[in-house]
GROMACS .gro file of C-alpha atoms in nm:
model
  438
    1MET     CA    1  -7.196   8.991 -14.787
    2GLN     CA    2  -6.842   8.874 -14.876
    3ILE     CA    3  -6.732   8.905 -14.512
    4ASP     CA    4  -7.033   8.698 -14.400
    5ALA     CA    5  -6.946   8.433 -14.656
    6VAL     CA    6  -6.585   8.417 -14.534
    7VAL     CA    7  -6.697   8.387 -14.169
    8ALA     CA    8  -6.949   8.117 -14.257
    9SER     CA    9  -6.683   7.931 -14.453
   10ALA     CA   10  -6.437   7.952 -14.163
   11GLY     CA   11  -6.702   7.832 -13.922
   12SER     CA   12  -6.782   7.537 -14.150
   13ALA     CA   13  -6.411   7.452 -14.175
   14ASP     CA   14  -6.377   7.460 -13.795
   15ARG     CA   15  -6.675   7.229 -13.755
   16GLU     CA   16  -6.535   6.985 -14.010
   17ALA     CA   17  -6.197   6.989 -13.834
   18GLY     CA   18  -6.371   6.930 -13.500
   19ASP     CA   19  -6.574   6.643 -13.647
   20ARG     CA   20  -6.256   6.479 -13.779
   21LEU     CA   21  -6.080   6.520 -13.445
   22TYR     CA   22  -6.360   6.370 -13.239
   23ARG     CA   23  -6.409   6.087 -13.486
   24LYS     CA   24  -6.040   6.010 -13.437
   25ILE     CA   25  -6.081   6.014 -13.058
   26ALA     CA   26  -6.397   5.805 -13.078
   27TRP     CA   27  -6.234   5.536 -13.294
   28ARG     CA   28  -5.938   5.522 -13.057
   29LEU     CA   29  -6.135   5.497 -12.729
   30ILE     CA   30  -6.493   5.381 -12.780
   31PRO     CA   31  -6.449   5.037 -12.949
   32PHE     CA   32  -6.202   4.920 -12.683
   33LEU     CA   33  -6.411   5.054 -12.393
   34MET     CA   34  -6.720   4.898 -12.548
   35ILE     CA   35  -6.552   4.556 -12.569
   36CYS     CA   36  -6.447   4.591 -12.205
   37TYR     CA   37  -6.806   4.669 -12.106
   38VAL     CA   38  -6.930   4.365 -12.297
   39GLY     CA   39  -6.697   4.158 -12.078
   40ALA     CA   40  -6.821   4.335 -11.768
   41TYR     CA   41  -7.184   4.286 -11.854
   42LEU     CA   42  -7.140   3.920 -11.942
   43ASP     CA   43  -6.979   3.854 -11.604
   44ARG     CA   44  -7.249   4.055 -11.428
   45VAL     CA   45  -7.558   3.897 -11.584
   46ASN     CA   46  -7.451   3.552 -11.709
   47VAL     CA   47  -7.603   3.430 -11.384
   48GLY     CA   48  -7.938   3.482 -11.562
   49PHE     CA   49  -7.849   3.201 -11.803
   50ALA     CA   50  -7.671   2.989 -11.543
   51LYS     CA   51  -7.999   3.002 -11.350
   52LEU     CA   52  -8.165   2.774 -11.609
   53GLN     CA   53  -7.951   2.482 -11.482
   54MET     CA   54  -7.802   2.613 -11.158
   55LEU     CA   55  -8.126   2.637 -10.959
   56ASN     CA   56  -8.213   2.271 -11.015
   57ASP     CA   57  -7.858   2.149 -10.946
   58LEU     CA   58  -7.822   2.347 -10.621
   59GLN     CA   59  -8.190   2.340 -10.517
   60PHE     CA   60  -8.213   2.722 -10.505
   61SER     CA   61  -8.553   2.894 -10.507
   62GLU     CA   62  -8.642   3.191 -10.728
   63THR     CA   63  -8.613   3.413 -10.419
   64ILE     CA   64  -8.260   3.287 -10.340
   65TYR     CA   65  -8.159   3.355 -10.700
   66GLY     CA   66  -8.317   3.701 -10.699
   67LEU     CA   67  -8.151   3.792 -10.368
   68GLY     CA   68  -7.811   3.669 -10.489
   69ALA     CA   69  -7.845   3.850 -10.820
   70GLY     CA   70  -7.933   4.169 -10.632
   71ILE     CA   71  -7.663   4.148 -10.364
   72PHE     CA   72  -7.415   4.231 -10.639
   73PHE     CA   73  -7.544   4.588 -10.621
   74ILE     CA   74  -7.489   4.622 -10.246
   75GLY     CA   75  -7.115   4.579 -10.302
   76TYR     CA   76  -7.144   4.803 -10.607
   77PHE     CA   77  -7.319   5.074 -10.402
   78LEU     CA   78  -7.066   5.073 -10.116
   79PHE     CA   79  -6.755   5.096 -10.335
   80GLU     CA   80  -6.878   5.311 -10.626
   81VAL     CA   81  -6.780   5.659 -10.503
   82PRO     CA   82  -6.441   5.556 -10.353
   83SER     CA   83  -6.358   5.377 -10.677
   84ASN     CA   84  -6.435   5.680 -10.894
   85LEU     CA   85  -6.233   5.910 -10.670
   86MET     CA   86  -5.944   5.664 -10.690
   87LEU     CA   87  -5.970   5.662 -11.071
   88GLN     CA   88  -5.944   6.041 -11.071
   89ARG     CA   89  -5.632   6.015 -10.852
   90VAL     CA   90  -5.437   5.729 -11.016
   91GLY     CA   91  -5.571   5.752 -11.373
   92ALA     CA   92  -5.818   5.550 -11.578
   93ARG     CA   93  -5.560   5.321 -11.738
   94ILE     CA   94  -5.435   5.155 -11.419
   95TRP     CA   95  -5.762   5.165 -11.227
   96ILE     CA   96  -5.984   5.020 -11.501
   97ALA     CA   97  -5.727   4.742 -11.551
   98ARG     CA   98  -5.743   4.663 -11.177
   99ILE     CA   99  -6.123   4.653 -11.187
  100MET     CA  100  -6.140   4.415 -11.483
  101ILE     CA  101  -5.878   4.166 -11.368
  102THR     CA  102  -6.034   4.147 -11.022
  103TRP     CA  103  -6.388   4.091 -11.142
  104GLY     CA  104  -6.274   3.829 -11.395
  105ILE     CA  105  -6.111   3.620 -11.123
  106ILE     CA  106  -6.415   3.647 -10.893
  107SER     CA  107  -6.652   3.560 -11.177
  108ALA     CA  108  -6.463   3.236 -11.244
  109CYS     CA  109  -6.504   3.139 -10.879
  110PHE     CA  110  -6.882   3.104 -10.929
  111ALA     CA  111  -6.812   2.767 -11.090
  112PHE     CA  112  -6.741   2.634 -10.740
  113VAL     CA  113  -7.055   2.764 -10.563
  114SER     CA  114  -7.253   2.500 -10.374
  115THR     CA  115  -7.452   2.689 -10.107
  116PRO     CA  116  -7.669   3.004 -10.098
  117LEU     CA  117  -7.418   3.173  -9.863
  118GLN     CA  118  -7.131   3.116 -10.107
  119PHE     CA  119  -7.350   3.251 -10.386
  120TYR     CA  120  -7.435   3.565 -10.186
  121ILE     CA  121  -7.072   3.630 -10.083
  122LEU     CA  122  -6.936   3.598 -10.437
  123ARG     CA  123  -7.211   3.821 -10.579
  124PHE     CA  124  -7.125   4.087 -10.319
  125LEU     CA  125  -6.752   4.061 -10.400
  126LEU     CA  126  -6.823   4.079 -10.774
  127GLY     CA  127  -7.018   4.401 -10.719
  128ALA     CA  128  -6.739   4.548 -10.506
  129ALA     CA  129  -6.479   4.453 -10.770
  130GLU     CA  130  -6.673   4.598 -11.062
  131ALA     CA  131  -6.776   4.916 -10.877
  132GLY     CA  132  -6.642   5.217 -11.057
  133PHE     CA  133  -6.609   5.073 -11.407
  134TYR     CA  134  -6.921   5.222 -11.567
  135PRO     CA  135  -6.920   5.560 -11.385
  136GLY     CA  136  -6.543   5.563 -11.428
  137VAL     CA  137  -6.581   5.540 -11.805
  138ILE     CA  138  -6.849   5.813 -11.801
  139LEU     CA  139  -6.608   6.034 -11.603
  140TYR     CA  140  -6.319   5.938 -11.832
  141LEU     CA  141  -6.514   6.048 -12.140
  142THR     CA  142  -6.570   6.391 -11.981
  143TYR     CA  143  -6.189   6.433 -11.996
  144TRP     CA  144  -6.200   6.395 -12.375
  145ILE     CA  145  -6.536   6.494 -12.521
  146PRO     CA  146  -6.743   6.814 -12.467
  147SER     CA  147  -7.103   6.773 -12.354
  148HIS     CA  148  -7.267   6.857 -12.688
  149ARG     CA  149  -7.091   6.557 -12.848
  150ARG     CA  150  -7.104   6.322 -12.551
  151SER     CA  151  -7.452   6.161 -12.574
  152GLN     CA  152  -7.373   5.992 -12.903
  153MET     CA  153  -7.034   5.873 -12.774
  154ILE     CA  154  -7.185   5.734 -12.453
  155ALA     CA  155  -7.464   5.572 -12.656
  156LEU     CA  156  -7.201   5.398 -12.872
  157PHE     CA  157  -7.017   5.284 -12.560
  158MET     CA  158  -7.338   5.156 -12.403
  159THR     CA  159  -7.431   4.951 -12.706
  160ALA     CA  160  -7.213   4.704 -12.516
  161ILE     CA  161  -7.522   4.621 -12.307
  162PRO     CA  162  -7.741   4.499 -12.595
  163ILE     CA  163  -7.435   4.355 -12.774
  164ALA     CA  164  -7.363   4.153 -12.459
  165GLY     CA  165  -7.720   4.026 -12.490
  166ILE     CA  166  -7.685   3.954 -12.862
  167VAL     CA  167  -7.353   3.770 -12.820
  168GLY     CA  168  -7.396   3.645 -12.466
  169GLY     CA  169  -7.734   3.479 -12.513
  170PRO     CA  170  -7.639   3.238 -12.792
  171LEU     CA  171  -7.285   3.194 -12.649
  172SER     CA  172  -7.414   3.113 -12.301
  173GLY     CA  173  -7.674   2.874 -12.440
  174TRP     CA  174  -7.413   2.701 -12.656
  175ILE     CA  175  -7.165   2.661 -12.367
  176MET     CA  176  -7.431   2.524 -12.132
  177GLN     CA  177  -7.569   2.283 -12.390
  178TYR     CA  178  -7.250   2.144 -12.540
  179PHE     CA  179  -7.018   2.145 -12.238
  180ASP     CA  180  -7.269   2.010 -11.989
  181GLY     CA  181  -7.106   1.707 -11.822
  182HIS     CA  182  -6.763   1.764 -11.981
  183GLN     CA  183  -6.490   1.675 -11.730
  184ALA     CA  184  -6.773   1.600 -11.486
  185LEU     CA  185  -6.868   1.969 -11.468
  186ALA     CA  186  -7.218   2.104 -11.528
  187GLY     CA  187  -7.275   2.341 -11.819
  188TRP     CA  188  -7.337   2.640 -11.592
  189LYS     CA  189  -6.995   2.588 -11.429
  190TRP     CA  190  -6.824   2.598 -11.768
  191LEU     CA  191  -7.022   2.915 -11.844
  192PHE     CA  192  -6.866   3.101 -11.550
  193LEU     CA  193  -6.517   2.972 -11.628
  194PHE     CA  194  -6.518   3.053 -11.999
  195GLU     CA  195  -6.682   3.396 -11.974
  196ALA     CA  196  -6.432   3.514 -11.708
  197ILE     CA  197  -6.136   3.480 -11.946
  198PRO     CA  198  -6.209   3.782 -12.173
  199SER     CA  199  -6.232   4.019 -11.876
  200ILE     CA  200  -5.891   3.917 -11.743
  201VAL     CA  201  -5.727   3.942 -12.086
  202LEU     CA  202  -5.889   4.280 -12.158
  203GLY     CA  203  -5.786   4.406 -11.815
  204ILE     CA  204  -5.421   4.341 -11.901
  205ALA     CA  205  -5.470   4.500 -12.245
  206THR     CA  206  -5.614   4.815 -12.083
  207ILE     CA  207  -5.271   4.907 -11.945
  208PHE     CA  208  -5.138   4.932 -12.301
  209CYS     CA  209  -5.445   5.062 -12.488
  210LEU     CA  210  -5.583   5.353 -12.281
  211THR     CA  211  -5.440   5.703 -12.235
  212ASP     CA  212  -5.537   5.890 -11.917
  213ARG     CA  213  -5.578   6.242 -12.059
  214PRO     CA  214  -5.563   6.419 -12.399
  215GLU     CA  215  -5.243   6.595 -12.291
  216LYS     CA  216  -5.068   6.255 -12.270
  217ALA     CA  217  -5.197   6.113 -12.599
  218ARG     CA  218  -4.907   6.036 -12.832
  219TRP     CA  219  -5.158   5.962 -13.106
  220LEU     CA  220  -5.279   6.327 -13.108
  221SER     CA  221  -5.079   6.615 -13.253
  222GLU     CA  222  -4.998   6.912 -13.032
  223GLN     CA  223  -5.260   7.116 -13.219
  224GLU     CA  224  -5.524   6.845 -13.166
  225LYS     CA  225  -5.441   6.826 -12.795
  226ALA     CA  226  -5.479   7.202 -12.764
  227LEU     CA  227  -5.816   7.195 -12.944
  228VAL     CA  228  -5.956   6.927 -12.711
  229VAL     CA  229  -5.835   7.100 -12.395
  230SER     CA  230  -5.959   7.443 -12.508
  231ALA     CA  231  -6.304   7.302 -12.597
  232LEU     CA  232  -6.339   7.145 -12.252
  233ASP     CA  233  -6.214   7.463 -12.079
  234ALA     CA  234  -6.463   7.675 -12.275
  235GLN     CA  235  -6.745   7.439 -12.180
  236ALA     CA  236  -6.657   7.466 -11.811
  237GLN     CA  237  -6.644   7.847 -11.827
  238ASN     CA  238  -6.976   7.877 -12.011
  239SER     CA  239  -7.171   7.644 -11.782
  240GLU     CA  240  -7.444   7.832 -11.596
  241SER     CA  241  -7.501   7.603 -11.299
  242THR     CA  242  -7.179   7.409 -11.252
  243LEU     CA  243  -7.105   7.253 -10.914
  244THR     CA  244  -6.736   7.184 -10.863
  245THR     CA  245  -6.702   7.037 -10.512
  246MET     CA  246  -6.843   6.725 -10.351
  247GLY     CA  247  -7.017   6.929 -10.081
  248GLU     CA  248  -7.196   7.147 -10.335
  249ALA     CA  249  -7.305   6.842 -10.534
  250PHE     CA  250  -7.450   6.649 -10.242
  251ARG     CA  251  -7.633   6.952 -10.102
  252ASN     CA  252  -7.802   7.025 -10.433
  253PRO     CA  253  -8.168   6.908 -10.465
  254ARG     CA  254  -8.107   6.824 -10.830
  255MET     CA  255  -7.875   6.544 -10.719
  256LEU     CA  256  -8.164   6.375 -10.538
  257LEU     CA  257  -8.382   6.413 -10.845
  258MET     CA  258  -8.108   6.265 -11.066
  259CYS     CA  259  -8.070   5.970 -10.828
  260MET     CA  260  -8.445   5.906 -10.834
  261ILE     CA  261  -8.471   5.925 -11.214
  262TYR     CA  262  -8.176   5.694 -11.276
  263PHE     CA  263  -8.302   5.453 -11.008
  264CYS     CA  264  -8.618   5.412 -11.217
  265VAL     CA  265  -8.414   5.362 -11.536
  266ILE     CA  266  -8.200   5.091 -11.376
  267MET     CA  267  -8.501   4.929 -11.207
  268GLY     CA  268  -8.655   4.883 -11.549
  269GLN     CA  269  -8.328   4.770 -11.705
  270TYR     CA  270  -8.245   4.494 -11.460
  271GLY     CA  271  -8.602   4.373 -11.452
  272LEU     CA  272  -8.526   4.266 -11.807
  273THR     CA  273  -8.155   4.179 -11.793
  274PHE     CA  274  -8.167   3.921 -11.515
  275TRP     CA  275  -8.496   3.765 -11.628
  276MET     CA  276  -8.480   3.771 -12.009
  277PRO     CA  277  -8.399   3.397 -12.041
  278THR     CA  278  -8.676   3.310 -11.795
  279LEU     CA  279  -8.928   3.532 -11.975
  280VAL     CA  280  -8.837   3.379 -12.312
  281LYS     CA  281  -8.873   3.031 -12.164
  282SER     CA  282  -9.210   3.126 -12.012
  283ALA     CA  283  -9.330   3.230 -12.358
  284GLY     CA  284  -9.285   2.871 -12.475
  285VAL     CA  285  -8.928   2.853 -12.611
  286THR     CA  286  -8.744   2.536 -12.504
  287GLY     CA  287  -8.374   2.440 -12.496
  288VAL     CA  288  -8.098   2.664 -12.362
  289LEU     CA  289  -7.947   2.732 -12.706
  290GLN     CA  290  -8.287   2.825 -12.854
  291ILE     CA  291  -8.357   3.050 -12.554
  292GLY     CA  292  -8.021   3.220 -12.610
  293LEU     CA  293  -8.092   3.279 -12.978
  294PHE     CA  294  -8.440   3.421 -12.910
  295SER     CA  295  -8.299   3.643 -12.633
  296ALA     CA  296  -8.069   3.810 -12.887
  297ILE     CA  297  -8.362   3.950 -13.088
  298PRO     CA  298  -8.476   4.221 -12.840
  299TYR     CA  299  -8.117   4.333 -12.783
  300THR     CA  300  -8.056   4.367 -13.157
  301PHE     CA  301  -8.355   4.601 -13.182
  302ALA     CA  302  -8.226   4.796 -12.880
  303VAL     CA  303  -7.886   4.861 -13.048
  304VAL     CA  304  -8.051   5.033 -13.345
  305VAL     CA  305  -8.281   5.246 -13.129
  306MET     CA  306  -8.004   5.346 -12.885
  307ILE     CA  307  -7.760   5.466 -13.152
  308SER     CA  308  -8.032   5.652 -13.344
  309ALA     CA  309  -8.161   5.826 -13.030
  310GLY     CA  310  -7.812   5.928 -12.918
  311ARG     CA  311  -7.729   6.075 -13.260
  312ASN     CA  312  -8.058   6.263 -13.279
  313SER     CA  313  -8.022   6.399 -12.924
  314ASP     CA  314  -7.680   6.548 -13.003
  315ARG     CA  315  -7.801   6.683 -13.338
  316THR     CA  316  -8.104   6.861 -13.188
  317ARG     CA  317  -7.944   6.936 -12.848
  318GLU     CA  318  -8.272   6.813 -12.691
  319ARG     CA  319  -8.223   6.591 -12.384
  320ARG     CA  320  -8.538   6.543 -12.177
  321TRP     CA  321  -8.780   6.392 -12.429
  322HIS     CA  322  -8.509   6.166 -12.567
  323VAL     CA  323  -8.513   5.998 -12.224
  324ILE     CA  324  -8.885   6.026 -12.148
  325VAL     CA  325  -9.018   5.868 -12.470
  326PRO     CA  326  -8.804   5.550 -12.452
  327MET     CA  327  -8.899   5.501 -12.085
  328LEU     CA  328  -9.269   5.519 -12.170
  329ALA     CA  329  -9.213   5.281 -12.463
  330GLY     CA  330  -9.036   5.042 -12.226
  331ALA     CA  331  -9.333   5.052 -11.989
  332LEU     CA  332  -9.562   4.962 -12.279
  333GLY     CA  333  -9.329   4.676 -12.371
  334TYR     CA  334  -9.348   4.533 -12.019
  335MET     CA  335  -9.727   4.548 -12.029
  336ILE     CA  336  -9.730   4.361 -12.362
  337VAL     CA  337  -9.504   4.091 -12.211
  338ALA     CA  338  -9.741   4.061 -11.915
  339ALA     CA  339 -10.035   4.008 -12.150
  340ALA     CA  340  -9.855   3.779 -12.397
  341GLY     CA  341  -9.902   3.452 -12.210
  342GLY     CA  342  -9.768   3.169 -12.427
  343ASN     CA  343  -9.771   3.374 -12.749
  344VAL     CA  344  -9.403   3.376 -12.851
  345THR     CA  345  -9.443   3.641 -13.124
  346LEU     CA  346  -9.627   3.884 -12.899
  347ALA     CA  347  -9.380   3.821 -12.616
  348LEU     CA  348  -9.084   3.899 -12.847
  349ILE     CA  349  -9.252   4.222 -12.965
  350GLY     CA  350  -9.302   4.324 -12.602
  351LEU     CA  351  -8.948   4.224 -12.503
  352SER     CA  352  -8.800   4.414 -12.799
  353LEU     CA  353  -8.994   4.728 -12.707
  354ALA     CA  354  -8.899   4.684 -12.341
  355ALA     CA  355  -8.529   4.627 -12.426
  356ALA     CA  356  -8.511   4.941 -12.640
  357GLY     CA  357  -8.710   5.135 -12.380
  358VAL     CA  358  -8.494   5.046 -12.080
  359ILE     CA  359  -8.151   5.046 -12.247
  360THR     CA  360  -8.179   5.361 -12.461
  361PRO     CA  361  -8.228   5.606 -12.166
  362GLY     CA  362  -7.901   5.496 -12.001
  363PRO     CA  363  -7.651   5.695 -12.209
  364LEU     CA  364  -7.891   5.984 -12.277
  365PHE     CA  365  -7.960   6.034 -11.907
  366TRP     CA  366  -7.603   6.148 -11.836
  367ALA     CA  367  -7.657   6.470 -12.028
  368LEU     CA  368  -7.883   6.578 -11.738
  369PRO     CA  369  -7.638   6.567 -11.440
  370SER     CA  370  -7.342   6.663 -11.663
  371ALA     CA  371  -7.511   7.000 -11.712
  372PHE     CA  372  -7.441   7.103 -11.352
  373LEU     CA  373  -7.152   6.881 -11.235
  374ALA     CA  374  -6.782   6.947 -11.296
  375GLY     CA  375  -6.443   6.875 -11.141
  376THR     CA  376  -6.442   6.669 -10.822
  377ALA     CA  377  -6.820   6.702 -10.808
  378ALA     CA  378  -6.841   6.520 -11.141
  379ALA     CA  379  -6.625   6.232 -11.015
  380ALA     CA  380  -6.820   6.193 -10.691
  381GLY     CA  381  -7.160   6.297 -10.828
  382ILE     CA  382  -7.162   6.063 -11.128
  383ALA     CA  383  -7.049   5.775 -10.905
  384ALA     CA  384  -7.306   5.861 -10.636
  385ILE     CA  385  -7.594   5.875 -10.886
  386ASN     CA  386  -7.488   5.547 -11.041
  387ALA     CA  387  -7.433   5.386 -10.700
  388PHE     CA  388  -7.774   5.488 -10.566
  389ALA     CA  389  -7.942   5.379 -10.887
  390GLY     CA  390  -7.748   5.055 -10.863
  391LEU     CA  391  -7.957   4.971 -10.558
  392ALA     CA  392  -8.238   4.921 -10.809
  393GLY     CA  393  -8.026   4.631 -10.934
  394PHE     CA  394  -8.072   4.482 -10.586
  395VAL     CA  395  -8.442   4.564 -10.553
  396SER     CA  396  -8.546   4.461 -10.905
  397PRO     CA  397  -8.427   4.096 -10.929
  398TYR     CA  398  -8.515   4.024 -10.565
  399LEU     CA  399  -8.864   4.174 -10.602
  400ILE     CA  400  -8.932   3.992 -10.929
  401GLY     CA  401  -8.807   3.662 -10.783
  402TYR     CA  402  -9.028   3.709 -10.476
  403LEU     CA  403  -9.334   3.799 -10.686
  404ARG     CA  404  -9.277   3.497 -10.911
  405ASP     CA  405  -9.251   3.268 -10.609
  406ILE     CA  406  -9.578   3.389 -10.452
  407THR     CA  407  -9.781   3.427 -10.775
  408GLY     CA  408  -9.629   3.160 -10.998
  409THR     CA  409  -9.611   3.404 -11.294
  410SER     CA  410  -9.425   3.715 -11.405
  411THR     CA  411  -9.739   3.923 -11.471
  412ILE     CA  412  -9.744   4.135 -11.153
  413ALA     CA  413  -9.367   4.183 -11.175
  414MET     CA  414  -9.393   4.314 -11.533
  415TYR     CA  415  -9.665   4.563 -11.442
  416THR     CA  416  -9.454   4.680 -11.146
  417SER     CA  417  -9.155   4.741 -11.372
  418ALA     CA  418  -9.379   4.936 -11.612
  419ALA     CA  419  -9.510   5.158 -11.333
  420VAL     CA  420  -9.157   5.241 -11.216
  421LEU     CA  421  -9.057   5.349 -11.569
  422VAL     CA  422  -9.360   5.578 -11.596
  423LEU     CA  423  -9.275   5.734 -11.259
  424GLY     CA  424  -8.917   5.805 -11.371
  425ALA     CA  425  -9.033   5.954 -11.701
  426LEU     CA  426  -9.266   6.195 -11.520
  427ALA     CA  427  -8.985   6.298 -11.282
  428ILE     CA  428  -8.772   6.414 -11.577
  429LEU     CA  429  -9.024   6.689 -11.643
  430LYS     CA  430  -8.900   6.851 -11.319
  431VAL     CA  431  -8.559   6.911 -11.482
  432PRO     CA  432  -8.547   7.259 -11.645
  433ALA     CA  433  -8.517   7.223 -12.024
  434LYS     CA  434  -8.297   7.534 -12.052
  435LEU     CA  435  -8.041   7.372 -11.819
  436VAL     CA  436  -7.989   7.051 -12.014
  437ASN     CA  437  -8.083   7.127 -12.376
  438ARG     CA  438  -7.743   7.242 -12.495
   0.00000   0.00000   0.00000
């Protein structure tokens, strides 16, 4: 009995030491990466707010807007895998800095768009520039954090998406309302110029703030470095179905399943992200600042749900249902939005449910492919899954814009987004629970 008590006490002490170590790592890496992703997401989706003025000024149709918004993901798709492989070669610090500075400069150039062709070209270049940031961060976190702690960390990082909505909505509305006509520039032009600045500044800061690997971290003791490295080595050795080469990853049927599931997640996500201001306006809210403030409500709800789900998934080591349930809730939210008509309260309830349902699965999903990908396969596989799913970012805004043009409403588009989420949720049941629940 005394021996058991000593062992239990030692085990508890080890867990507490591990908790302290990973809290230290999280506080050092996650807030900065999260701020960087807020900048990335603002530059990616601020076109949704610019649309409220831009389409009238440039005489663009909803289809032109949807196609331009989606072309971003063609560039993203083509450069995703090469970018992640380059990050593995040169290190996260330099490569993430390159990504952010490049996309900030391109984003500012949108202020000078005057034709659909210019709009399409810049959206493609923005996608090519940003390719590799998100999957690069996911890969980067695998260098620091073992899988059983990673869902919560990724969920914290990905709160940048709803935070970008919370901050970006009111900020974008304020810029467009109060700077419209200043120096003879429209409000949407000022929006692109102002919101490009943080990305460039953060890109420069990345060079000084990130550390490529635990072994190089001056802010960790030698003992702490050894604990992190040994935990990651033990995880790799204990994995039952690990693929370590690119060839093995791309020949594995599970990769196709992962691509299909994440495609559905992203399809649902960008159906909301690029059209939130339009959906809020359709519900009866007027004025760009008021639309921005109302748009922040669903994203605030999504932050709470995402963090809670990530913490609970790591605590219980259950992965599949923590992705399935939010996706089904998101589908319900889309259906409520479709039925809301001009009822602002009902529309906000539906949008809040949809926001939580499409944003929460993002970080939790990565526990599924991480269960069988390692080494070079992780770098290429994570990028490939994200790149293929990114094509949903092309399909979703273009399809919704087309459906709005031919029907005059968002109803059919919302039901389509709901159906895609249900399909993705059902596909997750094909993933063996014993593989990913760890």
